[in-house]
mmCIF file with all atom_site columns, C-alpha atoms in Angstrom:
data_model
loop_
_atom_site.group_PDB
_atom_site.id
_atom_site.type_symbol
_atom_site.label_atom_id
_atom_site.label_alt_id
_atom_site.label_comp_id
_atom_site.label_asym_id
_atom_site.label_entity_id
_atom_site.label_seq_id
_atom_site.pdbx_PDB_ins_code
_atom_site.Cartn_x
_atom_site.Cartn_y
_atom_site.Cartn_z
_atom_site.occupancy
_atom_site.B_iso_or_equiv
_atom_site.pdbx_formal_charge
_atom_site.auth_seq_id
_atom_site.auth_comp_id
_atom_site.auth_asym_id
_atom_site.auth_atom_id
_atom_site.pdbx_PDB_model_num
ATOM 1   C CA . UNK A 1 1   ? -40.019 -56.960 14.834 1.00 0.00 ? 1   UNK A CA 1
ATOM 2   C CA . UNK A 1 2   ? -40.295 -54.854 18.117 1.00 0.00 ? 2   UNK A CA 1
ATOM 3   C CA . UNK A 1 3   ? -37.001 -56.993 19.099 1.00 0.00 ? 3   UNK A CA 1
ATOM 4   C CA . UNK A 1 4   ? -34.860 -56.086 16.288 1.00 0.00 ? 4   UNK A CA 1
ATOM 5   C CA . UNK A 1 5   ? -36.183 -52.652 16.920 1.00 0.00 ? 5   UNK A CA 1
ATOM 6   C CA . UNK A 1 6   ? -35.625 -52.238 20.384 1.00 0.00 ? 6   UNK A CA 1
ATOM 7   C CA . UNK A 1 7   ? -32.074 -54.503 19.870 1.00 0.00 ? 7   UNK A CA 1
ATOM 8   C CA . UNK A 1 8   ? -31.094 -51.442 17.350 1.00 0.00 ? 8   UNK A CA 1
ATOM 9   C CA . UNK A 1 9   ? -32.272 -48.776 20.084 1.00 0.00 ? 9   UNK A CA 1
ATOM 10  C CA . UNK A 1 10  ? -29.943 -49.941 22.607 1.00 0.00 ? 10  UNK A CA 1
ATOM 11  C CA . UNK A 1 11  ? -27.424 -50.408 20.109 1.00 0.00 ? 11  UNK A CA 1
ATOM 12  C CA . UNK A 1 12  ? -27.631 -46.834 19.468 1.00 0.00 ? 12  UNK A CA 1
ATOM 13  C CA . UNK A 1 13  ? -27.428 -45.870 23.276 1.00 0.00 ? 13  UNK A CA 1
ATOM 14  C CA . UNK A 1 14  ? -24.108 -48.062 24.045 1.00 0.00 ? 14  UNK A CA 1
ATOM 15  C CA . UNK A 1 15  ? -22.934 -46.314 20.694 1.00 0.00 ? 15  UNK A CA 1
ATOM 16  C CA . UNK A 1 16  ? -23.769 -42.635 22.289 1.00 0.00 ? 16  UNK A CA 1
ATOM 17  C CA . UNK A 1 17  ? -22.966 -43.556 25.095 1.00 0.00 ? 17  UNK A CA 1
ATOM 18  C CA . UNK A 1 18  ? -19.140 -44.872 24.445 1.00 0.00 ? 18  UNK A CA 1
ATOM 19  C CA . UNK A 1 19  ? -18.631 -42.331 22.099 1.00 0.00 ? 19  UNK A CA 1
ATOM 20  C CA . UNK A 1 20  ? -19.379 -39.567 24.843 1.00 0.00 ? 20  UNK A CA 1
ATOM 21  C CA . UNK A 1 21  ? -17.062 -40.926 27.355 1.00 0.00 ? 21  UNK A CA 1
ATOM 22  C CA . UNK A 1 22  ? -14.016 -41.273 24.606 1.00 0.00 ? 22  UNK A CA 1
ATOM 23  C CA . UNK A 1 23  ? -14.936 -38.209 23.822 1.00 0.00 ? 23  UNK A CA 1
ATOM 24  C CA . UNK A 1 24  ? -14.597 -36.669 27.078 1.00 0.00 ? 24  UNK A CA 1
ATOM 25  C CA . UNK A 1 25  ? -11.574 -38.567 27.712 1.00 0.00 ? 25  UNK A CA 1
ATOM 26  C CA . UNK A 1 26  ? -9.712  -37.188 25.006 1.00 0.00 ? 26  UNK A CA 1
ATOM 27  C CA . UNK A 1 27  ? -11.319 -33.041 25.087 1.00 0.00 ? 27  UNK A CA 1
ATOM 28  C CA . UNK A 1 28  ? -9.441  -33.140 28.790 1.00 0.00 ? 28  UNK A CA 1
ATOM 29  C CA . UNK A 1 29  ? -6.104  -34.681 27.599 1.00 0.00 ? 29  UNK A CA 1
ATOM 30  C CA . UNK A 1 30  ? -6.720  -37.511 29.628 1.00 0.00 ? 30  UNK A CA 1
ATOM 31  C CA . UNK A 1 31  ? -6.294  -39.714 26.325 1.00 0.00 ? 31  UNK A CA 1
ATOM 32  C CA . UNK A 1 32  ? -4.300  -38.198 23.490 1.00 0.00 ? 32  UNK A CA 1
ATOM 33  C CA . UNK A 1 33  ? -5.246  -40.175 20.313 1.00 0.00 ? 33  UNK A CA 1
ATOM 34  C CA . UNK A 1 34  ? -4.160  -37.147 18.098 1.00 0.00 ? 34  UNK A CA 1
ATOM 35  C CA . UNK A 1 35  ? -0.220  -38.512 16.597 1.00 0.00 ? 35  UNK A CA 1
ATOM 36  C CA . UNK A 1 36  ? 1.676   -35.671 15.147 1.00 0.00 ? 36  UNK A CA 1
ATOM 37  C CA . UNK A 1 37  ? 4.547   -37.185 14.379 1.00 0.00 ? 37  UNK A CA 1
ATOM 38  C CA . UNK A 1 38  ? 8.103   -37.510 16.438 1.00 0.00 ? 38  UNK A CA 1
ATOM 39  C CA . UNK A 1 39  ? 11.570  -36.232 16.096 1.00 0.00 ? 39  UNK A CA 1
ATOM 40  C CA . UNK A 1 40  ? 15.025  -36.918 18.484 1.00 0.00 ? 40  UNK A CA 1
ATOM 41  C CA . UNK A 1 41  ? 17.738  -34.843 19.068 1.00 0.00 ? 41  UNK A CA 1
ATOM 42  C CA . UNK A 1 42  ? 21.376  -34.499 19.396 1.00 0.00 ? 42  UNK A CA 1
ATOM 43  C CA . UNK A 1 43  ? 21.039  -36.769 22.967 1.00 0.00 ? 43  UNK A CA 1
ATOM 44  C CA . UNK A 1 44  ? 18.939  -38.936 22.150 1.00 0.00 ? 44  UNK A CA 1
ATOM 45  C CA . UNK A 1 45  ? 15.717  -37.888 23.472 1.00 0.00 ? 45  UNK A CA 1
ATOM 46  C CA . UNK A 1 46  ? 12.664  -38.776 21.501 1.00 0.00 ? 46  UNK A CA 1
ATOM 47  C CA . UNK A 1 47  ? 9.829   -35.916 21.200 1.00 0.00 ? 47  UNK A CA 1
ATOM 48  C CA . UNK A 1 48  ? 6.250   -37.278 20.357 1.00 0.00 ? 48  UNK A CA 1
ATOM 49  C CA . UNK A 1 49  ? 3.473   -34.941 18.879 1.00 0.00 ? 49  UNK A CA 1
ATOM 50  C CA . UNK A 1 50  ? 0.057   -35.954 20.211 1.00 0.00 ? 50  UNK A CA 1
ATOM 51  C CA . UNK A 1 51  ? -2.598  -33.719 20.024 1.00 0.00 ? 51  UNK A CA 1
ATOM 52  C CA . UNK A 1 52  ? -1.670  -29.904 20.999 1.00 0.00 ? 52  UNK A CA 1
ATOM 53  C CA . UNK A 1 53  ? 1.551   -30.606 22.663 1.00 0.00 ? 53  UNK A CA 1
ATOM 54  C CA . UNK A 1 54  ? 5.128   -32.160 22.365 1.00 0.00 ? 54  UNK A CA 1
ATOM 55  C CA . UNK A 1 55  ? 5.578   -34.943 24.757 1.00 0.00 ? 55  UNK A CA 1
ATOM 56  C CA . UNK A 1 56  ? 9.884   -35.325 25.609 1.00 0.00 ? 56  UNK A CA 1
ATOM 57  C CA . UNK A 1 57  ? 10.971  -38.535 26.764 1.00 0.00 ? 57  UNK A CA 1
ATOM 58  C CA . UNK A 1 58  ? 14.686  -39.573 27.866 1.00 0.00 ? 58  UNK A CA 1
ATOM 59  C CA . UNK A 1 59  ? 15.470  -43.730 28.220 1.00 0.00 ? 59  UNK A CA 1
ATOM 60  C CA . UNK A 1 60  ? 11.487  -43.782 27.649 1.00 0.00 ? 60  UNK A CA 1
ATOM 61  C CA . UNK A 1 61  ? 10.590  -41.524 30.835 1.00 0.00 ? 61  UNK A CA 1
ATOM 62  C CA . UNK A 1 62  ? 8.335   -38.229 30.166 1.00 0.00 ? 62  UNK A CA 1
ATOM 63  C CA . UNK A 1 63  ? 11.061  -35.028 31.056 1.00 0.00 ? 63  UNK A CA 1
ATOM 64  C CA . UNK A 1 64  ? 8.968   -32.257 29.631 1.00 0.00 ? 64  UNK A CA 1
ATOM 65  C CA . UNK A 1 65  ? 5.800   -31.170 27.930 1.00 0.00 ? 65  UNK A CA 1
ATOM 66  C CA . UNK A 1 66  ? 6.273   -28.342 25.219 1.00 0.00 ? 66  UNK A CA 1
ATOM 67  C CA . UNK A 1 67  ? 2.988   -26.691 24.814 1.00 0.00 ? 67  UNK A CA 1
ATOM 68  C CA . UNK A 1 68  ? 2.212   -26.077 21.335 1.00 0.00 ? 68  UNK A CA 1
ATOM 69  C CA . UNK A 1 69  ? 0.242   -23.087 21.478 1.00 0.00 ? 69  UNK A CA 1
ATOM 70  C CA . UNK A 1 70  ? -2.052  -24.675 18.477 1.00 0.00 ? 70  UNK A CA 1
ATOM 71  C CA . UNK A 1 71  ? -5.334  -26.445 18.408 1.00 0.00 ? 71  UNK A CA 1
ATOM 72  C CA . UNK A 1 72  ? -4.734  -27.483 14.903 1.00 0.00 ? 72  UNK A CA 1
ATOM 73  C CA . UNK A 1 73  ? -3.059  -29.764 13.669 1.00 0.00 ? 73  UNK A CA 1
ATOM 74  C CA . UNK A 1 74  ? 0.583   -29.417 13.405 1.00 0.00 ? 74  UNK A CA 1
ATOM 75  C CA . UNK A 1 75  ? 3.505   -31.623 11.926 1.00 0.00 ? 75  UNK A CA 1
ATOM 76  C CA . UNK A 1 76  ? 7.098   -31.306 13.632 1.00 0.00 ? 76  UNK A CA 1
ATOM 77  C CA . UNK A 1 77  ? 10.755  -31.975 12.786 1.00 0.00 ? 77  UNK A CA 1
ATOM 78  C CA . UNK A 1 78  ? 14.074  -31.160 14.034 1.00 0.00 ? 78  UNK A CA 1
ATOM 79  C CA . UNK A 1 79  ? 17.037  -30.159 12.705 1.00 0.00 ? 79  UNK A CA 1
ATOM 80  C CA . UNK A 1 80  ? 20.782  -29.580 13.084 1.00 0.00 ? 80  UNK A CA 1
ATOM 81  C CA . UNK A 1 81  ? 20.244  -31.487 16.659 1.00 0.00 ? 81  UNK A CA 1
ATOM 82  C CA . UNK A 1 82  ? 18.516  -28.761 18.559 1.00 0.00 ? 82  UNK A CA 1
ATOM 83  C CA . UNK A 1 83  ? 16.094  -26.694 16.643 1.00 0.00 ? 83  UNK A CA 1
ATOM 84  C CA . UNK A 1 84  ? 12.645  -27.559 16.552 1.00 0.00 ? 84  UNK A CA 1
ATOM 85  C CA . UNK A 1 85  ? 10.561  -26.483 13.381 1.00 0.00 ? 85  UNK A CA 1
ATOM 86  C CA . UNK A 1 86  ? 6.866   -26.923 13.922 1.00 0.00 ? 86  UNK A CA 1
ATOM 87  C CA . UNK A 1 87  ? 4.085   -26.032 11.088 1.00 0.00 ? 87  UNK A CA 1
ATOM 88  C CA . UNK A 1 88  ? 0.325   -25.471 11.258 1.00 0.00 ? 88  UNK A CA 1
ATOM 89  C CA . UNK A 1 89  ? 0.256   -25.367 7.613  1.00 0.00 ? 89  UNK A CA 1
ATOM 90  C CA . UNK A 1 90  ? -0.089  -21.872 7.352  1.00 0.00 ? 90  UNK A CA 1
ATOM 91  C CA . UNK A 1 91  ? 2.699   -21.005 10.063 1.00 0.00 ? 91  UNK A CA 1
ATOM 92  C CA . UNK A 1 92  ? 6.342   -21.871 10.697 1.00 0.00 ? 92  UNK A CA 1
ATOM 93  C CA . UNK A 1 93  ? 7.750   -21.980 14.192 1.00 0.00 ? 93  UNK A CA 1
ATOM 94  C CA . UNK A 1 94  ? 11.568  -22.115 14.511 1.00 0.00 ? 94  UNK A CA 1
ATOM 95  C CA . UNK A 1 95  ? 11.757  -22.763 18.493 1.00 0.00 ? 95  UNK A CA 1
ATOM 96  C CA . UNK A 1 96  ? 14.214  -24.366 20.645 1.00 0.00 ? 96  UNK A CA 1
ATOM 97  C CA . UNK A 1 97  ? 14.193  -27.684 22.404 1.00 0.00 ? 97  UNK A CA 1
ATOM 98  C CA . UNK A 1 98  ? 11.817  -26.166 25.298 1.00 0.00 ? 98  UNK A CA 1
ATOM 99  C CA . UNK A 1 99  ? 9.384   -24.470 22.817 1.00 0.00 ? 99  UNK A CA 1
ATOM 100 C CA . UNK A 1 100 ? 10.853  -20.977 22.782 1.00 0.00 ? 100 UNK A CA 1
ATOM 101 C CA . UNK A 1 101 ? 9.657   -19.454 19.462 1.00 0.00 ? 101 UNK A CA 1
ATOM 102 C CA . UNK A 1 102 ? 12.988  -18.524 17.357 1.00 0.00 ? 102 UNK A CA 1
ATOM 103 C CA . UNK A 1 103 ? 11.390  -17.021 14.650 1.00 0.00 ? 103 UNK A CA 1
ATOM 104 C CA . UNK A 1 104 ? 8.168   -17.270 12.946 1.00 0.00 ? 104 UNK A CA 1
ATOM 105 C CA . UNK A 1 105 ? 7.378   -17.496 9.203  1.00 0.00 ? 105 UNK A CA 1
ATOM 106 C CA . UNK A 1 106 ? 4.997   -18.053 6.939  1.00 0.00 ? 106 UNK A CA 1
ATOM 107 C CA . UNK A 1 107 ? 4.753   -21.679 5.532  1.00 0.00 ? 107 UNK A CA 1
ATOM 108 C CA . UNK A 1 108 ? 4.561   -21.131 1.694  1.00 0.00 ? 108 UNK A CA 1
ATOM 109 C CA . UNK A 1 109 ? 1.717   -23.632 0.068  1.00 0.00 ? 109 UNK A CA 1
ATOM 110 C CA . UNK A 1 110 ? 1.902   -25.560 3.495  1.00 0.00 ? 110 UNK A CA 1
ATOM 111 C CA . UNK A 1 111 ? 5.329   -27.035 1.806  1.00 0.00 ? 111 UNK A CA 1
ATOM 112 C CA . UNK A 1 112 ? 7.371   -27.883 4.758  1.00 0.00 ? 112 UNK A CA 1
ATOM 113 C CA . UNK A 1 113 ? 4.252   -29.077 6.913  1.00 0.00 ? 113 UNK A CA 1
ATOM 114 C CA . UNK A 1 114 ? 3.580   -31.658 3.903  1.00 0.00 ? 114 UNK A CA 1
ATOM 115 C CA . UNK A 1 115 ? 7.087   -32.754 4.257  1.00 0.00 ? 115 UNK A CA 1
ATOM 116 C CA . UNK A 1 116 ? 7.038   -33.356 7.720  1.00 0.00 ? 116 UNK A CA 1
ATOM 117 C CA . UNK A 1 117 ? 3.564   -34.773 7.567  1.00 0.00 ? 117 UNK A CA 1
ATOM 118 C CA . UNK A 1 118 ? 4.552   -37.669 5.743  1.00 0.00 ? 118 UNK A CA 1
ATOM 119 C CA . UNK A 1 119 ? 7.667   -38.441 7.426  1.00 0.00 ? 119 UNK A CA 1
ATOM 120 C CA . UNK A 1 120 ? 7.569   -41.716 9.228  1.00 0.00 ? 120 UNK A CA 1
ATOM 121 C CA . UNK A 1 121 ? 11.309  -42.390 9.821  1.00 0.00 ? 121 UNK A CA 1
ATOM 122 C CA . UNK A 1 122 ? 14.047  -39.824 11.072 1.00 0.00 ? 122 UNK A CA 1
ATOM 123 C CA . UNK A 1 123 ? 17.457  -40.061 11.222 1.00 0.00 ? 123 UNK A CA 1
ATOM 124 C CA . UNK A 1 124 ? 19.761  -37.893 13.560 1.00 0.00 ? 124 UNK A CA 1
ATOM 125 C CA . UNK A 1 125 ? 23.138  -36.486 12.551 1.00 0.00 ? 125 UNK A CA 1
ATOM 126 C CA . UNK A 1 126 ? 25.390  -39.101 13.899 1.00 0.00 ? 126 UNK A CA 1
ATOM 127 C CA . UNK A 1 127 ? 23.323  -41.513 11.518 1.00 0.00 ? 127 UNK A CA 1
ATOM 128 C CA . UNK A 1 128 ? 21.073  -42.821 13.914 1.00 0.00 ? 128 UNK A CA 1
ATOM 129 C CA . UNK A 1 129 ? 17.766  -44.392 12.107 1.00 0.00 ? 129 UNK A CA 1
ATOM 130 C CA . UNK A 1 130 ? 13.905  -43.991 13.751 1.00 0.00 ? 130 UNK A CA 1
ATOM 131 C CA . UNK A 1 131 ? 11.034  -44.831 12.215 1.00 0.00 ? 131 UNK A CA 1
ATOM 132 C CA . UNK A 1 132 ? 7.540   -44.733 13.186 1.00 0.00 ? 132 UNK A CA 1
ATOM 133 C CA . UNK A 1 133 ? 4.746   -48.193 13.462 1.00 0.00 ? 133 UNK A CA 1
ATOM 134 C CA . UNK A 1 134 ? 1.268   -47.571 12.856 1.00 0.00 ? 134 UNK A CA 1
ATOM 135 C CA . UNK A 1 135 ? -0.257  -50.812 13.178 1.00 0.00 ? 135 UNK A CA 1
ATOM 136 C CA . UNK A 1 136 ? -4.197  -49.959 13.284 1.00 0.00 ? 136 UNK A CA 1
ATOM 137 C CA . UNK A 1 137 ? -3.852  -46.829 15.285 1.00 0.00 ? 137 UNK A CA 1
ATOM 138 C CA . UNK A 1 138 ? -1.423  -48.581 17.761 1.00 0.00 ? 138 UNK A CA 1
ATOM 139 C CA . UNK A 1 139 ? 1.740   -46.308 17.360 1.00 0.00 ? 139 UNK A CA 1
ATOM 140 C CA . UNK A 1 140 ? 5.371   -47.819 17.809 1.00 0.00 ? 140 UNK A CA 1
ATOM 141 C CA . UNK A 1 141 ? 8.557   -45.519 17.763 1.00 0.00 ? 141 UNK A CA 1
ATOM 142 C CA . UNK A 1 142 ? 11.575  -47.640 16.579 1.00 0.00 ? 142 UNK A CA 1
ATOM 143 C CA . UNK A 1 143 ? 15.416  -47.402 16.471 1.00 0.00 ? 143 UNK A CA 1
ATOM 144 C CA . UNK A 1 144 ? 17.167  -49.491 14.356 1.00 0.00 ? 144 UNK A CA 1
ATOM 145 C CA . UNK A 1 145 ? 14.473  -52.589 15.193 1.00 0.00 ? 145 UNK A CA 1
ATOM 146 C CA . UNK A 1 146 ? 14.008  -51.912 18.421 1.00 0.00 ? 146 UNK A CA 1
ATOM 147 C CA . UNK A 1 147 ? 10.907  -50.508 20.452 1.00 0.00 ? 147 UNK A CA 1
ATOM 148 C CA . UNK A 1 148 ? 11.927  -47.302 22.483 1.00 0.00 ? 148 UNK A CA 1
ATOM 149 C CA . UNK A 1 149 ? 8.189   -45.951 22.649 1.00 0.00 ? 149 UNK A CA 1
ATOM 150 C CA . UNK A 1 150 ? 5.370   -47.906 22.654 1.00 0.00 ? 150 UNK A CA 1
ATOM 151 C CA . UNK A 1 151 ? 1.389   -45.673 22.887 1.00 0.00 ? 151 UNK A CA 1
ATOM 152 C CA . UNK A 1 152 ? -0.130  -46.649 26.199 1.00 0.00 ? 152 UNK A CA 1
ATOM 153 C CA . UNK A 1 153 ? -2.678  -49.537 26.152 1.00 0.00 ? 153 UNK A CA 1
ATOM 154 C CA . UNK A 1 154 ? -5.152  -47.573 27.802 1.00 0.00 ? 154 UNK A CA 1
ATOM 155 C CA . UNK A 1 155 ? -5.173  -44.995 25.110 1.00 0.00 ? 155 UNK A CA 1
ATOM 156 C CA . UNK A 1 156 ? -5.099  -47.528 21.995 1.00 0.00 ? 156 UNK A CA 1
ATOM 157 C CA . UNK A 1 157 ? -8.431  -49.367 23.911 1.00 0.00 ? 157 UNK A CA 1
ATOM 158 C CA . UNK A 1 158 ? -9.877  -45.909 24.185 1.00 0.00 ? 158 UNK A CA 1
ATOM 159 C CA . UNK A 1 159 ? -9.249  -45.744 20.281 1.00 0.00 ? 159 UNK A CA 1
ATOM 160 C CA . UNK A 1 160 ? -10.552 -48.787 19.377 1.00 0.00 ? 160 UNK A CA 1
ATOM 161 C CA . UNK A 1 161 ? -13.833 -48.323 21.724 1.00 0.00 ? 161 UNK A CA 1
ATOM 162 C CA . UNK A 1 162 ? -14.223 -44.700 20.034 1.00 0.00 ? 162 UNK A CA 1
ATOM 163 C CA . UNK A 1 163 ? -14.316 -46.687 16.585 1.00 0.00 ? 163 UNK A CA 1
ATOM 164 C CA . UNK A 1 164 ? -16.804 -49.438 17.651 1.00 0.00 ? 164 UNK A CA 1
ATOM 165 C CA . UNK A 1 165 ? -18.930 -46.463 19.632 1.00 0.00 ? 165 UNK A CA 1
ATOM 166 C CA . UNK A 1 166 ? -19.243 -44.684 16.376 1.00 0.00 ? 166 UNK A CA 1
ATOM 167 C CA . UNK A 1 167 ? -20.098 -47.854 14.491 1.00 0.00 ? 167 UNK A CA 1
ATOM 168 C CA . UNK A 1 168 ? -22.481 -48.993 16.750 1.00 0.00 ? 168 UNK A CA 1
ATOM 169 C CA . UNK A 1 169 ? -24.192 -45.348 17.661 1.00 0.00 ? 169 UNK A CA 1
ATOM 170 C CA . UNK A 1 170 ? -24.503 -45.018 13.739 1.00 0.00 ? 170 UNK A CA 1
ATOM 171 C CA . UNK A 1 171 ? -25.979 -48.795 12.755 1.00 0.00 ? 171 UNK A CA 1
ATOM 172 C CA . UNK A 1 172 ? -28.511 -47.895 15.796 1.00 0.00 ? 172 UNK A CA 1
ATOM 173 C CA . UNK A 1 173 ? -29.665 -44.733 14.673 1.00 0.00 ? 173 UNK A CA 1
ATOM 174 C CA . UNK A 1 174 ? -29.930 -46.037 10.905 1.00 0.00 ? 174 UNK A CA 1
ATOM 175 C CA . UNK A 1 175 ? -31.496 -49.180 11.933 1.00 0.00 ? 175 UNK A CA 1
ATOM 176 C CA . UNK A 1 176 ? -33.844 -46.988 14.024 1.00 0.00 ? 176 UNK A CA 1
ATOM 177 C CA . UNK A 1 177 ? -34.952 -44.689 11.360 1.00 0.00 ? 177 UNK A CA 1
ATOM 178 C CA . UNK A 1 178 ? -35.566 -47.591 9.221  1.00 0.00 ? 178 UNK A CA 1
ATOM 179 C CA . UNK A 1 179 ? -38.180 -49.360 11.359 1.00 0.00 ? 179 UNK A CA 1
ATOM 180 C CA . UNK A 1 180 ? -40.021 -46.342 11.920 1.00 0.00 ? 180 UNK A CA 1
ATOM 181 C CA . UNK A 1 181 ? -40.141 -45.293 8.826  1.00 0.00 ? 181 UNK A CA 1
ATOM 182 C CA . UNK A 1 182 ? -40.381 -48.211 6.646  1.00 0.00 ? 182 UNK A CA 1
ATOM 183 C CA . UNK A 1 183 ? -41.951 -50.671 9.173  1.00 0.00 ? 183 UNK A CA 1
ATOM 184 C CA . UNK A 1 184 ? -44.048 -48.348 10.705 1.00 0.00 ? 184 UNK A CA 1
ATOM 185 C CA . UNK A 1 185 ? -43.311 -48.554 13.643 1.00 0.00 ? 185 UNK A CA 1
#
């Protein structure tokens, strides 16, 4: 009994103990797990939402990070090539393709940041076609079949050990509870 007890106190401190350091990783930016969706524009270059920023890559190299000035969530689109509309829900940012705000307007019953939210394909003026893989939190940015952004496998391990550190940290502290309570112990 003192095994399985002990077994489930460990358990519990791996759990903790993971779940700190993914955590961590992902308060500092070091890891961004948070995907907000993706957009290109009129040349082609493909702009990622993750977490409070816009990541813009050209021929899959990072060229700029637009700062989103939110540390909500947000949903993002663009339109007529080169203007980027960006919604907290509450709050509509017309901005160009650097993140200088346009204009700013309410976002009426959060309608536009529900449309954007559940976009998972785009498709650019000339016709283009992009659409989003989430395959178990591993994200994939398509065009027309093939892969032109794949999410690091550094971050996606980070995801997956954040899931099995929660899991873990949670049986351990249940388990815990349980043999001192009911056991006794």
């Amino acid at each position: 009994m003192i095994k399985k007890q002990l077994f489930f106190m460990v358990l519990g401190v791996i759990g903790f103990i993971g779940t700190s350091i993914c955590w961590f990783l992902t308060i500092t930016h070091t890891v961004l797990l948070g995907y907000c969706g993706f957009a290109v524009d009129s040349s082609g270059n493909l702009y990622l939402g993750l977490d409070h920023q816009i990541s813009v890559y050209s021929d899959g190299a990072l060229i700029r990070t637009i700062t989103t000035g939110t540390s909500r969530s947000f949903a993002f689109t663009i339109e007529d090539g080169d203007n980027l509309i960006l919604s907290t829900s509450t709050v509509l940012y017309e901005m160009d393709l650097y993140g200088n705000v346009i204009e700013k307007s309410e976002d009426e019953n959060a309608r536009r940041f529900l449309n954007m939210q559940r976009n998972r394909s785009f498709a650019t003026e000339d016709g283009r076609k992009y659409e989003c893989k989430n395959i178990l939190g591993y994200i994939q940015i398509l065009s027309e079949g093939e892969v032109i952004y794949k999410m690091p496998t550094w971050h996606y391990i980070v995801l997956i050990v954040f899931v099995l550190s929660i899991i873990c940290f949670a049986a351990g502290v249940i388990m815990t509870i349980y043999y001192i309570k009911i056991e006794g112990l």
